[in-house]
CSV table of C-alpha atoms in Angstrom, one decimal:
chain,number,residue,atom,x,y,z
A,205,MET,CA,-34.1,15.4,-16.7
A,206,ALA,CA,-35.0,12.7,-14.2
A,207,HIS,CA,-37.6,13.0,-11.4
A,208,VAL,CA,-36.2,11.5,-8.2
A,209,SER,CA,-38.3,10.6,-5.2
A,210,ILE,CA,-36.6,9.8,-2.0
A,211,ILE,CA,-38.4,8.0,0.8
A,212,GLY,CA,-36.7,8.7,4.1
A,213,THR,CA,-35.5,12.1,5.4
A,214,GLY,CA,-32.4,11.0,7.4
A,215,THR,CA,-28.9,12.0,6.7
A,216,MET,CA,-28.7,9.7,3.7
A,217,GLY,CA,-32.1,10.8,2.2
A,218,GLN,CA,-31.1,14.5,2.6
A,219,ALA,CA,-27.7,14.0,1.1
A,220,ILE,CA,-29.1,12.1,-1.9
A,221,ALA,CA,-31.8,14.8,-2.3
A,222,GLY,CA,-29.0,17.5,-2.3
A,223,LEU,CA,-27.1,15.5,-4.9
A,224,ALA,CA,-30.0,15.2,-7.3
A,225,GLY,CA,-30.9,18.8,-6.7
A,226,LYS,CA,-27.4,20.0,-7.7
A,227,GLY,CA,-27.9,18.4,-11.1
A,228,GLY,CA,-31.1,20.3,-11.6
A,229,HIS,CA,-33.3,17.2,-11.3
A,230,ALA,CA,-36.8,17.4,-9.8
A,231,VAL,CA,-36.7,16.0,-6.3
A,232,GLN,CA,-39.4,14.8,-4.0
A,233,LEU,CA,-38.3,14.1,-0.5
A,234,LEU,CA,-40.9,12.0,1.4
A,235,GLY,CA,-41.0,11.1,5.0
A,236,ARG,CA,-41.6,7.5,5.8
A,237,ASN,CA,-45.1,8.1,7.0
A,238,ASP,CA,-46.1,10.8,4.4
A,239,GLN,CA,-49.3,9.9,2.5
A,240,ASP,CA,-48.2,11.6,-0.8
A,241,LYS,CA,-47.9,9.4,-3.8
A,242,VAL,CA,-44.4,8.6,-5.1
A,243,ALA,CA,-44.0,11.0,-8.2
A,244,GLY,CA,-40.5,10.2,-9.4
A,245,ASP,CA,-39.3,7.7,-12.0
A,246,ILE,CA,-36.3,7.0,-9.8
A,247,VAL,CA,-37.2,6.1,-6.2
A,248,VAL,CA,-34.6,5.9,-3.5
A,249,LEU,CA,-35.4,3.8,-0.5
A,250,ALA,CA,-33.5,5.9,2.1
A,251,VAL,CA,-34.8,4.1,5.2
A,252,PRO,CA,-32.9,1.7,7.5
A,253,TYR,CA,-33.1,-1.9,6.4
A,254,PRO,CA,-35.5,-2.9,9.1
A,255,GLU,CA,-38.0,-0.4,7.8
A,256,VAL,CA,-37.8,-1.3,4.1
A,257,GLN,CA,-40.4,-4.1,4.4
A,258,GLN,CA,-43.0,-1.7,5.7
A,259,VAL,CA,-42.3,0.8,2.9
A,260,LEU,CA,-42.7,-2.0,0.3
A,261,ALA,CA,-46.0,-3.1,1.9
A,262,GLU,CA,-47.4,0.4,1.9
A,263,ARG,CA,-46.0,1.6,-1.5
A,264,GLY,CA,-45.1,-1.5,-3.5
A,265,ASP,CA,-47.9,-0.8,-6.0
A,266,GLN,CA,-46.7,2.7,-6.6
A,267,LEU,CA,-43.2,1.4,-7.5
A,268,ALA,CA,-44.2,-0.7,-10.5
A,269,GLY,CA,-42.3,0.3,-13.6
A,270,LYS,CA,-40.0,2.6,-11.7
A,271,THR,CA,-36.3,2.3,-10.9
A,272,VAL,CA,-36.0,1.6,-7.2
A,273,VAL,CA,-32.7,2.2,-5.5
A,274,ASP,CA,-31.7,0.2,-2.4
A,275,ILE,CA,-29.1,1.9,-0.3
A,276,THR,CA,-29.3,-0.3,2.8
A,277,ASN,CA,-26.6,-2.0,4.8
A,278,PRO,CA,-28.4,-4.9,6.4
A,279,LEU,CA,-26.2,-5.3,9.5
A,280,ASN,CA,-27.0,-6.9,12.7
A,281,PHE,CA,-26.7,-3.5,14.5
A,282,GLU,CA,-26.5,-5.2,18.0
A,283,THR,CA,-23.4,-7.2,17.3
A,284,PHE,CA,-21.9,-5.4,14.3
A,285,ASP,CA,-20.6,-8.8,13.5
A,286,SER,CA,-22.8,-10.1,10.7
A,287,LEU,CA,-25.4,-9.2,8.1
A,288,VAL,CA,-29.0,-10.3,8.6
A,289,VAL,CA,-29.6,-11.4,5.0
A,290,PRO,CA,-28.7,-14.9,3.8
A,291,ALA,CA,-25.0,-15.4,3.1
A,292,ASP,CA,-25.6,-16.2,-0.6
A,293,SER,CA,-28.0,-13.3,-1.1
A,294,SER,CA,-28.4,-9.6,-0.4
A,295,ALA,CA,-30.9,-7.0,0.8
A,296,ALA,CA,-31.2,-5.9,-2.8
A,297,ALA,CA,-32.0,-9.4,-4.0
A,298,GLY,CA,-34.8,-9.5,-1.4
A,299,ILE,CA,-36.2,-6.2,-2.5
A,300,ALA,CA,-36.0,-7.2,-6.2
A,301,ALA,CA,-38.0,-10.4,-5.4
A,302,ALA,CA,-40.6,-8.3,-3.6
A,303,LEU,CA,-40.8,-5.8,-6.6
A,304,PRO,CA,-40.9,-7.9,-9.7
A,305,ASP,CA,-42.2,-5.0,-11.8
A,306,SER,CA,-39.5,-2.5,-10.7
A,307,LYS,CA,-36.0,-2.1,-11.9
A,308,VAL,CA,-34.1,-2.5,-8.6
A,309,LEU,CA,-30.6,-1.1,-8.3
A,310,LYS,CA,-28.1,-1.2,-5.4
A,311,ALA,CA,-26.2,2.1,-4.9
A,312,PHE,CA,-25.0,4.5,-2.2
A,313,ASN,CA,-24.6,1.8,0.5
A,314,THR,CA,-20.8,2.1,0.3
A,315,ASN,CA,-20.9,5.9,0.8
A,316,PHE,CA,-21.3,7.8,4.1
A,317,ALA,CA,-23.7,10.7,3.9
A,318,ALA,CA,-21.1,13.4,4.5
A,319,THR,CA,-19.1,12.1,1.5
A,320,LEU,CA,-22.1,12.5,-0.8
A,321,SER,CA,-22.5,16.2,0.2
A,322,SER,CA,-18.8,17.1,0.2
A,323,GLY,CA,-17.7,15.1,-2.8
A,324,LYS,CA,-14.8,14.0,-0.7
A,325,VAL,CA,-13.8,10.7,1.0
A,326,GLY,CA,-11.1,12.0,3.3
A,327,ASP,CA,-8.8,13.7,0.8
A,328,GLY,CA,-10.0,11.6,-2.1
A,329,ALA,CA,-13.0,11.9,-4.4
A,330,THR,CA,-16.3,10.2,-3.7
A,331,THR,CA,-17.3,7.4,-6.0
A,332,VAL,CA,-20.7,5.8,-6.0
A,333,LEU,CA,-20.9,2.1,-6.9
A,334,ILE,CA,-24.0,0.9,-8.7
A,335,ALA,CA,-25.1,-2.7,-9.2
A,336,GLY,CA,-28.2,-3.8,-11.2
A,337,ASP,CA,-29.5,-5.8,-14.0
A,338,ASP,CA,-31.1,-3.0,-16.1
A,339,ALA,CA,-28.4,-1.1,-18.0
A,340,ASP,CA,-30.7,1.8,-18.8
A,341,ALA,CA,-31.7,2.3,-15.2
A,342,LYS,CA,-28.1,2.2,-14.1
A,343,ALA,CA,-27.2,4.7,-16.7
A,344,GLU,CA,-30.0,7.1,-15.7
A,345,LEU,CA,-29.0,6.9,-12.0
A,346,ALA,CA,-25.3,7.3,-13.0
A,347,GLY,CA,-26.4,10.5,-14.8
A,348,VAL,CA,-28.0,11.8,-11.6
A,349,ILE,CA,-24.8,11.1,-9.7
A,350,THR,CA,-22.4,12.6,-12.1
A,351,GLY,CA,-24.8,15.6,-12.6
A,352,GLY,CA,-24.3,16.2,-8.8
A,353,GLY,CA,-20.6,16.2,-9.3
A,354,LEU,CA,-19.7,12.7,-8.1
A,355,ARG,CA,-18.2,9.8,-9.9
A,356,ALA,CA,-20.4,6.7,-10.7
A,357,VAL,CA,-19.0,3.3,-11.4
A,358,ASP,CA,-21.0,0.4,-12.7
A,359,ALA,CA,-20.1,-2.5,-10.4
A,360,GLY,CA,-22.0,-5.1,-12.4
A,361,ALA,CA,-25.2,-7.2,-12.1
A,362,LEU,CA,-27.6,-7.0,-9.1
A,363,SER,CA,-26.0,-10.2,-7.8
A,364,ARG,CA,-22.9,-8.0,-7.1
A,365,ALA,CA,-25.0,-6.2,-4.4
A,366,ARG,CA,-23.9,-9.1,-2.1
A,367,GLU,CA,-20.3,-7.8,-2.4
A,368,LEU,CA,-21.3,-4.2,-2.2
A,369,GLU,CA,-23.1,-5.0,1.1
A,370,ALA,CA,-19.9,-6.7,2.3
A,371,ILE,CA,-18.0,-3.5,1.5
A,372,GLY,CA,-20.6,-1.3,3.4
A,373,PHE,CA,-20.5,-3.8,6.3
A,374,VAL,CA,-16.7,-3.5,6.7
A,375,GLN,CA,-16.8,0.3,6.3
A,376,LEU,CA,-19.4,0.6,9.0
A,377,THR,CA,-17.4,-1.6,11.4
A,378,LEU,CA,-14.3,0.5,10.8
A,379,ALA,CA,-16.2,3.7,11.4
A,380,VAL,CA,-17.8,2.4,14.6
A,381,GLY,CA,-14.3,1.2,15.6
A,382,GLU,CA,-12.9,4.7,14.9
A,383,LYS,CA,-10.5,3.4,12.3
A,384,VAL,CA,-12.1,5.7,9.7
A,385,ASP,CA,-14.0,8.9,10.1
A,386,TRP,CA,-17.6,9.3,9.0
A,387,THR,CA,-16.3,11.8,6.4
A,388,GLY,CA,-14.0,9.1,5.0
A,389,GLY,CA,-14.2,5.4,4.1
A,390,PHE,CA,-13.5,3.4,1.0
A,391,THR,CA,-13.0,5.1,-2.3
A,392,LEU,CA,-12.1,3.9,-5.7
A,393,ASN,CA,-9.0,5.4,-7.5
B,123,MET,CA,12.8,-7.6,13.5
B,124,ALA,CA,10.5,-10.1,11.9
B,125,HIS,CA,11.6,-12.9,9.6
B,126,VAL,CA,9.3,-13.1,6.7
B,127,SER,CA,9.0,-16.1,4.3
B,128,ILE,CA,7.1,-15.7,1.1
B,129,ILE,CA,6.0,-18.8,-0.8
B,130,GLY,CA,5.3,-17.7,-4.4
B,131,THR,CA,7.5,-15.6,-6.7
B,132,GLY,CA,4.8,-13.9,-8.8
B,133,THR,CA,4.0,-10.2,-8.8
B,134,MET,CA,2.4,-10.3,-5.4
B,135,GLY,CA,5.2,-12.4,-3.8
B,136,GLN,CA,7.8,-10.0,-5.2
B,137,ALA,CA,5.9,-6.9,-4.0
B,138,ILE,CA,5.4,-8.3,-0.5
B,139,ALA,CA,9.1,-9.3,-0.4
B,140,GLY,CA,10.1,-5.8,-1.4
B,141,LEU,CA,7.8,-4.3,1.2
B,142,ALA,CA,9.3,-6.4,4.0
B,143,GLY,CA,12.8,-5.7,2.7
B,144,LYS,CA,12.2,-1.9,2.9
B,145,GLY,CA,11.5,-2.2,6.6
B,146,GLY,CA,14.8,-4.1,7.1
B,147,HIS,CA,13.2,-7.4,7.8
B,148,ALA,CA,14.9,-10.7,6.9
B,149,VAL,CA,13.1,-12.0,3.8
B,150,GLN,CA,13.0,-15.5,2.3
B,151,LEU,CA,11.4,-15.7,-1.1
B,152,LEU,CA,10.6,-19.3,-2.0
B,153,GLY,CA,9.4,-20.7,-5.3
B,154,ARG,CA,6.3,-22.9,-5.0
B,155,ASN,CA,8.4,-26.0,-5.8
B,156,ASP,CA,11.5,-25.0,-3.8
B,157,GLN,CA,12.7,-27.7,-1.3
B,158,ASP,CA,14.1,-25.2,1.2
B,159,LYS,CA,12.5,-25.3,4.6
B,160,VAL,CA,10.4,-22.3,5.6
B,161,ALA,CA,12.5,-20.2,7.9
B,162,GLY,CA,10.3,-17.2,8.8
B,163,ASP,CA,8.0,-16.6,11.6
B,164,ILE,CA,5.6,-14.9,9.3
B,165,VAL,CA,4.8,-17.0,6.2
B,166,VAL,CA,2.9,-15.4,3.3
B,167,LEU,CA,1.1,-17.8,1.0
B,168,ALA,CA,1.6,-15.8,-2.2
B,169,VAL,CA,0.3,-18.4,-4.6
B,170,PRO,CA,-3.0,-18.4,-6.5
B,171,TYR,CA,-5.9,-19.9,-4.5
B,172,PRO,CA,-6.0,-23.2,-6.5
B,173,GLU,CA,-2.4,-23.9,-5.5
B,174,VAL,CA,-2.8,-23.3,-1.8
B,175,GLN,CA,-4.0,-26.8,-1.1
B,176,GLN,CA,-0.8,-28.2,-2.5
B,177,VAL,CA,1.4,-25.9,-0.5
B,178,LEU,CA,-0.5,-26.8,2.7
B,179,ALA,CA,-0.1,-30.5,1.8
B,180,GLU,CA,3.6,-30.2,1.3
B,181,ARG,CA,4.5,-27.7,4.0
B,182,GLY,CA,1.7,-27.8,6.5
B,183,ASP,CA,3.9,-29.3,9.2
B,184,GLN,CA,6.5,-26.5,8.7
B,185,LEU,CA,3.8,-23.9,9.4
B,186,ALA,CA,2.9,-25.0,12.9
B,187,GLY,CA,3.4,-22.2,15.4
B,188,LYS,CA,3.9,-19.6,12.7
B,189,THR,CA,1.8,-16.7,11.5
B,190,VAL,CA,0.4,-17.6,8.1
B,191,VAL,CA,-0.9,-14.9,5.8
B,192,ASP,CA,-3.6,-15.8,3.2
B,193,ILE,CA,-3.6,-13.2,0.4
B,194,THR,CA,-5.9,-15.1,-2.0
B,195,ASN,CA,-8.9,-14.0,-4.0
B,196,PRO,CA,-10.8,-17.3,-4.5
B,197,LEU,CA,-12.6,-16.3,-7.7
B,198,ASN,CA,-14.1,-18.5,-10.3
B,199,PHE,CA,-11.6,-17.1,-12.9
B,200,GLU,CA,-13.6,-18.6,-15.8
B,201,THR,CA,-16.7,-16.6,-15.1
B,202,PHE,CA,-15.4,-13.8,-12.9
B,203,ASP,CA,-19.0,-13.9,-11.5
B,204,SER,CA,-18.6,-15.8,-8.2
B,205,LEU,CA,-16.2,-17.0,-5.5
B,206,VAL,CA,-15.4,-20.7,-5.2
B,207,VAL,CA,-15.6,-20.8,-1.5
B,208,PRO,CA,-18.9,-21.3,0.5
B,209,ALA,CA,-21.0,-18.2,0.7
B,210,ASP,CA,-20.9,-18.2,4.5
B,211,SER,CA,-17.1,-18.8,4.7
B,212,SER,CA,-13.8,-17.7,3.1
B,213,ALA,CA,-10.6,-19.0,1.7
B,214,ALA,CA,-8.9,-17.9,4.9
B,215,ALA,CA,-11.3,-19.9,7.1
B,216,GLY,CA,-10.6,-23.0,5.0
B,217,ILE,CA,-6.8,-22.4,5.5
B,218,ALA,CA,-7.3,-21.8,9.2
B,219,ALA,CA,-9.2,-25.1,9.5
B,220,ALA,CA,-6.4,-26.9,7.7
B,221,LEU,CA,-3.7,-25.3,9.9
B,222,PRO,CA,-5.0,-25.5,13.5
B,223,ASP,CA,-1.6,-24.8,15.0
B,224,SER,CA,-0.9,-21.7,13.0
B,225,LYS,CA,-2.1,-18.1,13.4
B,226,VAL,CA,-3.8,-17.4,10.2
B,227,LEU,CA,-4.4,-13.9,8.9
B,228,LYS,CA,-6.0,-12.5,5.8
B,229,ALA,CA,-4.2,-9.5,4.3
B,230,PHE,CA,-3.1,-8.0,1.0
B,231,ASN,CA,-6.0,-9.5,-1.0
B,232,THR,CA,-7.5,-6.1,-1.5
B,233,ASN,CA,-4.3,-4.6,-2.8
B,234,PHE,CA,-3.0,-5.0,-6.4
B,235,ALA,CA,0.8,-5.7,-6.5
B,236,ALA,CA,1.7,-2.4,-8.2
B,237,THR,CA,0.1,-0.4,-5.3
B,238,LEU,CA,2.2,-2.3,-2.7
B,239,SER,CA,5.4,-1.3,-4.5
B,240,SER,CA,4.4,2.3,-5.3
B,241,GLY,CA,2.6,3.1,-2.0
B,242,LYS,CA,-0.1,4.7,-4.2
B,243,VAL,CA,-3.6,3.6,-5.2
B,244,GLY,CA,-4.2,6.0,-8.0
B,245,ASP,CA,-3.4,9.3,-6.4
B,246,GLY,CA,-4.2,8.1,-2.9
B,247,ALA,CA,-2.2,6.1,-0.4
B,248,THR,CA,-2.1,2.4,-0.2
B,249,THR,CA,-3.9,0.8,2.9
B,250,VAL,CA,-3.5,-2.9,3.7
B,251,LEU,CA,-6.5,-4.4,5.5
B,252,ILE,CA,-5.7,-7.3,7.9
B,253,ALA,CA,-8.2,-9.7,9.5
B,254,GLY,CA,-7.4,-12.3,12.1
B,255,ASP,CA,-8.1,-13.7,15.5
B,256,ASP,CA,-4.6,-13.3,17.0
B,257,ALA,CA,-4.0,-9.7,18.0
B,258,ASP,CA,-0.2,-10.2,18.4
B,259,ALA,CA,0.1,-11.7,14.9
B,260,LYS,CA,-1.9,-8.9,13.4
B,261,ALA,CA,0.3,-6.3,15.2
B,262,GLU,CA,3.5,-8.0,14.0
B,263,LEU,CA,2.2,-8.1,10.4
B,264,ALA,CA,1.1,-4.4,10.7
B,265,GLY,CA,4.6,-3.6,11.8
B,266,VAL,CA,6.0,-5.1,8.7
B,267,ILE,CA,3.6,-3.2,6.5
B,268,THR,CA,4.1,0.1,8.2
B,269,GLY,CA,7.9,-0.5,8.2
B,270,GLY,CA,7.6,-0.7,4.4
B,271,GLY,CA,5.9,2.7,4.3
B,272,LEU,CA,2.3,1.6,3.9
B,273,ARG,CA,-0.7,2.0,6.2
B,274,ALA,CA,-2.1,-1.1,7.9
B,275,VAL,CA,-5.7,-1.2,9.3
B,276,ASP,CA,-7.1,-3.9,11.5
B,277,ALA,CA,-10.3,-5.0,9.9
B,278,GLY,CA,-11.4,-7.3,12.7
B,279,ALA,CA,-11.6,-11.0,13.3
B,280,LEU,CA,-10.7,-13.7,10.8
B,281,SER,CA,-14.5,-14.0,10.1
B,282,ARG,CA,-14.2,-10.6,8.4
B,283,ALA,CA,-12.1,-12.3,5.7
B,284,ARG,CA,-15.3,-13.2,4.0
B,285,GLU,CA,-16.0,-9.5,3.5
B,286,LEU,CA,-12.3,-8.7,2.5
B,287,GLU,CA,-12.6,-11.4,-0.1
B,288,ALA,CA,-15.8,-9.7,-1.4
B,289,ILE,CA,-13.9,-6.5,-1.7
B,290,GLY,CA,-11.1,-8.3,-3.6
B,291,PHE,CA,-13.6,-9.9,-5.8
B,292,VAL,CA,-15.3,-6.6,-6.8
B,293,GLN,CA,-12.0,-4.9,-7.4
B,294,LEU,CA,-10.8,-7.7,-9.7
B,295,THR,CA,-14.0,-7.5,-11.7
B,296,LEU,CA,-13.6,-3.8,-12.0
B,297,ALA,CA,-10.0,-4.1,-13.1
B,298,VAL,CA,-10.8,-6.8,-15.7
B,299,GLY,CA,-13.7,-4.6,-16.9
B,300,GLU,CA,-11.2,-1.7,-17.2
B,301,LYS,CA,-13.1,0.5,-14.7
B,302,VAL,CA,-10.1,0.8,-12.5
B,303,ASP,CA,-6.4,0.5,-13.4
B,304,TRP,CA,-4.1,-2.3,-12.0
B,305,THR,CA,-2.2,0.6,-10.3
B,306,GLY,CA,-5.5,1.7,-8.6
B,307,GLY,CA,-8.4,0.1,-6.8
B,308,PHE,CA,-10.0,0.6,-3.5
B,309,THR,CA,-8.3,2.6,-0.8
B,310,LEU,CA,-9.4,3.7,2.7
B,311,ASN,CA,-9.3,7.4,3.6
């Protein structure tokens, strides 16, 4: 049984908490400004990308030795026309550099919150893509995801987070442009 | 009625020819080394990325004024771990730079050939994502795609080709890693 801590109580944080709870895992849902110590072995950073830096500054020491899951889509939310991370890198790579003693994974950034709760992307099934360099950490997170009734697919090394962020970027622009619904998006068949 | 020329007779070229034919469009399917002049108003470059340069060198002058569709995934096919185009650019941007008098679109690179013929991505429907800067050219290509029974979605400006190539990249690595079938992949619900 995994112990999952989620930092951030927005729609994504709530949906991931619900997913972990479905599988019977212990879940700690922390507000960004909560003072409680992170208890879980898997810690999901469910805050918007601009707030990640503050979370790392405040809690970085608590994250050592843990699996840390980056779910962000680091878009320029003014233009919706670019990412704010370097073209040859990713938000996840930046977080991994800031947390050298954690096992950083990228996951959930290609899933809209509603699809995590419903298990459906339109009329298809929800698949969560995971990238990371630690096979055990990926397998443990995949177990939490499948335990909650969703499909998990290993998308490769953490370097693949760059491409997962590109997928999340396109999906967000399509939703904002009303070409897909927030209950839909990309899925993998 | 559009006139569609396809350069390249591999599985993708054949599938796109079939798609255009289904909608009743005139189709010219040219081998890479054919001497025939390009007749279509929409020209699909259905050759692997490493061969595009040669096609442009041989036929660039014939492509002026036409809509040119780049379908490539510019992977390093030795490592399957990176793209061979600059991180802040795309194959499509390079082709557009080489063909200043053509309307260059990115399309079909997120679709496996089998899914264009069957109309199915696993048990979901096939969606073709199109990026480009010329709205009329995109609409005309979308008409060919929907005329062949598939869904077409405008993914934005040609700069979005960078992200479409990231999607194609991930999808190819998943297929080679046997995590998706060549009759499946990403779809948009």
